[in-house]
PDB file of C-alpha atoms in Angstrom:
ATOM      1  CA  UNK A  29       0.896  21.989   9.152  1.00  0.00           C
ATOM      2  CA  UNK A  30       2.815  23.529   6.400  1.00  0.00           C
ATOM      3  CA  UNK A  31       3.419  21.818   3.079  1.00  0.00           C
ATOM      4  CA  UNK A  32       7.044  21.148   4.280  1.00  0.00           C
ATOM      5  CA  UNK A  33       5.995  19.133   7.525  1.00  0.00           C
ATOM      6  CA  UNK A  34       8.130  16.097   7.946  1.00  0.00           C
ATOM      7  CA  UNK A  35       6.222  13.190   9.191  1.00  0.00           C
ATOM      8  CA  UNK A  36       8.254  10.249  11.546  1.00  0.00           C
ATOM      9  CA  UNK A  37       6.022   7.690   9.735  1.00  0.00           C
ATOM     10  CA  UNK A  38       5.720   7.137   6.334  1.00  0.00           C
ATOM     11  CA  UNK A  39       2.944   5.631   4.076  1.00  0.00           C
ATOM     12  CA  UNK A  40       4.062   3.801   1.264  1.00  0.00           C
ATOM     13  CA  UNK A  41       2.730   1.829  -1.928  1.00  0.00           C
ATOM     14  CA  UNK A  42       5.088  -0.319  -3.885  1.00  0.00           C
ATOM     15  CA  UNK A  43       3.672  -1.294  -7.525  1.00  0.00           C
ATOM     16  CA  UNK A  44       4.895  -4.085  -9.815  1.00  0.00           C
ATOM     17  CA  UNK A  45       6.256  -1.914 -12.753  1.00  0.00           C
ATOM     18  CA  UNK A  46       4.536  -4.066 -15.405  1.00  0.00           C
ATOM     19  CA  UNK A  47       0.996  -3.357 -14.451  1.00  0.00           C
ATOM     20  CA  UNK A  48      -1.368  -1.702 -16.790  1.00  0.00           C
ATOM     21  CA  UNK A  49      -2.714   1.852 -15.671  1.00  0.00           C
ATOM     22  CA  UNK A  50      -5.775   0.541 -14.327  1.00  0.00           C
ATOM     23  CA  UNK A  51      -4.208  -2.106 -12.729  1.00  0.00           C
ATOM     24  CA  UNK A  52      -2.197   0.417 -10.861  1.00  0.00           C
ATOM     25  CA  UNK A  53      -4.651   2.709  -9.882  1.00  0.00           C
ATOM     26  CA  UNK A  54      -6.767   0.065  -8.786  1.00  0.00           C
ATOM     27  CA  UNK A  55      -4.175  -1.694  -6.575  1.00  0.00           C
ATOM     28  CA  UNK A  56      -3.239   1.571  -5.096  1.00  0.00           C
ATOM     29  CA  UNK A  57      -6.891   2.327  -3.987  1.00  0.00           C
ATOM     30  CA  UNK A  58      -7.192  -1.147  -2.371  1.00  0.00           C
ATOM     31  CA  UNK A  59      -3.848  -1.414  -0.523  1.00  0.00           C
ATOM     32  CA  UNK A  60      -4.453   1.966   0.743  1.00  0.00           C
ATOM     33  CA  UNK A  61      -7.670   1.173   2.050  1.00  0.00           C
ATOM     34  CA  UNK A  62      -6.201  -1.916   4.001  1.00  0.00           C
ATOM     35  CA  UNK A  63      -3.799   0.533   6.057  1.00  0.00           C
ATOM     36  CA  UNK A  64      -6.512   2.843   6.860  1.00  0.00           C
ATOM     37  CA  UNK A  65      -9.017   0.292   8.346  1.00  0.00           C
ATOM     38  CA  UNK A  66      -6.357  -1.177  10.749  1.00  0.00           C
ATOM     39  CA  UNK A  67      -4.526   2.167  11.708  1.00  0.00           C
ATOM     40  CA  UNK A  68      -7.224   4.463  12.382  1.00  0.00           C
ATOM     41  CA  UNK A  69      -4.304   6.881  13.736  1.00  0.00           C
ATOM     42  CA  UNK A  70      -3.518   7.567  10.128  1.00  0.00           C
ATOM     43  CA  UNK A  71      -6.771   8.920   9.593  1.00  0.00           C
ATOM     44  CA  UNK A  72      -7.651  12.609   9.966  1.00  0.00           C
ATOM     45  CA  UNK A  73     -10.844  14.323  10.991  1.00  0.00           C
ATOM     46  CA  UNK A  74     -13.649  14.422   8.182  1.00  0.00           C
ATOM     47  CA  UNK A  75     -13.881  17.195   5.716  1.00  0.00           C
ATOM     48  CA  UNK A  76     -16.650  20.060   5.361  1.00  0.00           C
ATOM     49  CA  UNK A  77     -17.119  22.357   2.846  1.00  0.00           C
ATOM     50  CA  UNK A  78     -18.147  26.307   3.162  1.00  0.00           C
ATOM     51  CA  UNK A  79     -21.911  25.204   2.731  1.00  0.00           C
ATOM     52  CA  UNK A  80     -21.423  22.654   5.577  1.00  0.00           C
ATOM     53  CA  UNK A  81     -21.657  19.490   3.264  1.00  0.00           C
ATOM     54  CA  UNK A  82     -19.646  16.649   4.831  1.00  0.00           C
ATOM     55  CA  UNK A  83     -16.762  14.329   3.674  1.00  0.00           C
ATOM     56  CA  UNK A  84     -15.116  11.657   4.816  1.00  0.00           C
ATOM     57  CA  UNK A  85     -12.030  11.790   6.182  1.00  0.00           C
ATOM     58  CA  UNK A  86      -8.666  10.695   4.709  1.00  0.00           C
ATOM     59  CA  UNK A  87      -5.211  10.070   5.951  1.00  0.00           C
ATOM     60  CA  UNK A  88      -3.329  12.600   7.961  1.00  0.00           C
ATOM     61  CA  UNK A  89       0.134  12.465   5.803  1.00  0.00           C
ATOM     62  CA  UNK A  90       0.874  11.540   2.206  1.00  0.00           C
ATOM     63  CA  UNK A  91       0.751   7.971   0.595  1.00  0.00           C
ATOM     64  CA  UNK A  92       4.125   7.718  -1.549  1.00  0.00           C
ATOM     65  CA  UNK A  93       3.756   5.421  -4.194  1.00  0.00           C
ATOM     66  CA  UNK A  94       6.577   3.596  -5.740  1.00  0.00           C
ATOM     67  CA  UNK A  95       7.293   0.965  -8.637  1.00  0.00           C
ATOM     68  CA  UNK A  96       9.559  -1.947  -8.952  1.00  0.00           C
ATOM     69  CA  UNK A  97      10.388  -5.192 -10.453  1.00  0.00           C
ATOM     70  CA  UNK A  98       8.719  -8.368  -9.217  1.00  0.00           C
ATOM     71  CA  UNK A  99      12.208  -9.003  -7.379  1.00  0.00           C
ATOM     72  CA  UNK A 100      11.948  -5.963  -5.757  1.00  0.00           C
ATOM     73  CA  UNK A 101       8.626  -6.618  -4.621  1.00  0.00           C
ATOM     74  CA  UNK A 102       9.250  -9.751  -3.329  1.00  0.00           C
ATOM     75  CA  UNK A 103      12.002  -8.574  -1.291  1.00  0.00           C
ATOM     76  CA  UNK A 104      10.314  -5.904   0.115  1.00  0.00           C
ATOM     77  CA  UNK A 105       7.603  -7.838   1.137  1.00  0.00           C
ATOM     78  CA  UNK A 106      10.124 -10.345   2.890  1.00  0.00           C
ATOM     79  CA  UNK A 107      11.897  -6.891   4.869  1.00  0.00           C
ATOM     80  CA  UNK A 108       8.409  -5.835   5.714  1.00  0.00           C
ATOM     81  CA  UNK A 109       7.581  -9.509   7.288  1.00  0.00           C
ATOM     82  CA  UNK A 110      10.938  -9.506   9.048  1.00  0.00           C
ATOM     83  CA  UNK A 111      10.672  -5.916  10.253  1.00  0.00           C
ATOM     84  CA  UNK A 112       6.603  -6.582  11.372  1.00  0.00           C
ATOM     85  CA  UNK A 113       5.406  -3.475   9.550  1.00  0.00           C
ATOM     86  CA  UNK A 114       1.822  -2.967   9.113  1.00  0.00           C
ATOM     87  CA  UNK A 115       1.221  -4.040   5.776  1.00  0.00           C
ATOM     88  CA  UNK A 116      -1.327  -5.168   2.729  1.00  0.00           C
ATOM     89  CA  UNK A 117      -0.564  -6.925  -0.354  1.00  0.00           C
ATOM     90  CA  UNK A 118      -2.490  -7.366  -3.704  1.00  0.00           C
ATOM     91  CA  UNK A 119      -1.834 -10.583  -5.553  1.00  0.00           C
ATOM     92  CA  UNK A 120      -2.187 -10.975  -9.402  1.00  0.00           C
ATOM     93  CA  UNK A 121      -4.905 -13.349  -8.560  1.00  0.00           C
ATOM     94  CA  UNK A 122      -7.183 -10.886  -7.196  1.00  0.00           C
ATOM     95  CA  UNK A 123      -7.757  -9.464 -10.738  1.00  0.00           C
ATOM     96  CA  UNK A 124      -9.987 -12.584 -11.377  1.00  0.00           C
ATOM     97  CA  UNK A 125     -11.947 -12.298  -8.491  1.00  0.00           C
ATOM     98  CA  UNK A 126     -15.136 -10.540  -7.981  1.00  0.00           C
ATOM     99  CA  UNK A 127     -15.826 -10.135  -4.180  1.00  0.00           C
ATOM    100  CA  UNK A 128     -14.040  -9.126  -0.823  1.00  0.00           C
ATOM    101  CA  UNK A 129     -14.486 -13.079   0.291  1.00  0.00           C
ATOM    102  CA  UNK A 130     -13.010 -14.562  -2.870  1.00  0.00           C
ATOM    103  CA  UNK A 131     -10.300 -11.847  -2.721  1.00  0.00           C
ATOM    104  CA  UNK A 132      -9.499 -13.446   0.875  1.00  0.00           C
ATOM    105  CA  UNK A 133      -9.750 -17.245  -0.322  1.00  0.00           C
ATOM    106  CA  UNK A 134      -7.360 -15.970  -3.056  1.00  0.00           C
ATOM    107  CA  UNK A 135      -4.606 -15.140  -0.784  1.00  0.00           C
ATOM    108  CA  UNK A 136      -5.268 -17.683   1.614  1.00  0.00           C
ATOM    109  CA  UNK A 137      -4.822 -20.378  -0.921  1.00  0.00           C
ATOM    110  CA  UNK A 138      -0.949 -19.779  -1.644  1.00  0.00           C
ATOM    111  CA  UNK A 139       1.693 -19.937   0.707  1.00  0.00           C
ATOM    112  CA  UNK A 140       3.725 -16.592   1.935  1.00  0.00           C
ATOM    113  CA  UNK A 141       6.619 -17.343  -0.370  1.00  0.00           C
ATOM    114  CA  UNK A 142       4.547 -18.345  -3.708  1.00  0.00           C
ATOM    115  CA  UNK A 143       2.242 -15.401  -3.346  1.00  0.00           C
ATOM    116  CA  UNK A 144       2.392 -13.400  -6.839  1.00  0.00           C
ATOM    117  CA  UNK A 145       2.684 -10.027  -5.577  1.00  0.00           C
ATOM    118  CA  UNK A 146       1.699  -7.103  -7.964  1.00  0.00           C
ATOM    119  CA  UNK A 147       1.388  -4.343  -4.816  1.00  0.00           C
ATOM    120  CA  UNK A 148       2.184  -3.857  -1.119  1.00  0.00           C
ATOM    121  CA  UNK A 149       1.503  -1.311   1.209  1.00  0.00           C
ATOM    122  CA  UNK A 150       3.147  -0.535   4.450  1.00  0.00           C
ATOM    123  CA  UNK A 151       3.209   1.906   7.145  1.00  0.00           C
ATOM    124  CA  UNK A 152       5.992   2.516   9.882  1.00  0.00           C
ATOM    125  CA  UNK A 153       8.671   4.690  10.812  1.00  0.00           C
ATOM    126  CA  UNK A 154      10.312   6.572   8.026  1.00  0.00           C
ATOM    127  CA  UNK A 155      13.723   4.861   8.325  1.00  0.00           C
ATOM    128  CA  UNK A 156      12.197   0.969   8.292  1.00  0.00           C
ATOM    129  CA  UNK A 157       9.842   1.678   5.187  1.00  0.00           C
ATOM    130  CA  UNK A 158      12.952   3.202   3.724  1.00  0.00           C
ATOM    131  CA  UNK A 159      14.969   0.270   4.474  1.00  0.00           C
ATOM    132  CA  UNK A 160      11.959  -1.721   3.082  1.00  0.00           C
ATOM    133  CA  UNK A 161      11.684  -0.328  -0.121  1.00  0.00           C
ATOM    134  CA  UNK A 162      15.283  -0.836  -0.949  1.00  0.00           C
ATOM    135  CA  UNK A 163      15.797  -0.904  -4.737  1.00  0.00           C
ATOM    136  CA  UNK A 164      11.988   0.618  -5.633  1.00  0.00           C
ATOM    137  CA  UNK A 165      11.552   4.198  -7.413  1.00  0.00           C
ATOM    138  CA  UNK A 166       9.106   6.630  -7.149  1.00  0.00           C
ATOM    139  CA  UNK A 167       6.085   5.934  -9.341  1.00  0.00           C
ATOM    140  CA  UNK A 168       6.432   8.428 -12.396  1.00  0.00           C
TER     141      UNK A 168
END
């Protein structure tokens, strides 16, 4: 594939614009892992260097990172739900938890409309993802 390959689908991460730099990186990594874990078709083949040392496979396509206000994030979440797009969420509560079970409990404790979202990852047809992220802008 050339660098100008246009994919039929899009992987996108939307971050709330008021996050600290370390939070943006952490949230992006967690959200991307969620998509990769449930959508194995997004994952390519393992890597190997010239010396035969193996490396884990990664996504087959780029992950585009966007940012927006709390309101943009909430609207994107609603649109992702209405379009039934595969999605992962990261709430502000997860910054205070220390492990996976606590993370899941923190999300489970809050109603969908009350989630304090700081990040959302989605995958789907390009057009559907573009419409879902309406109002967001590319992360600088």
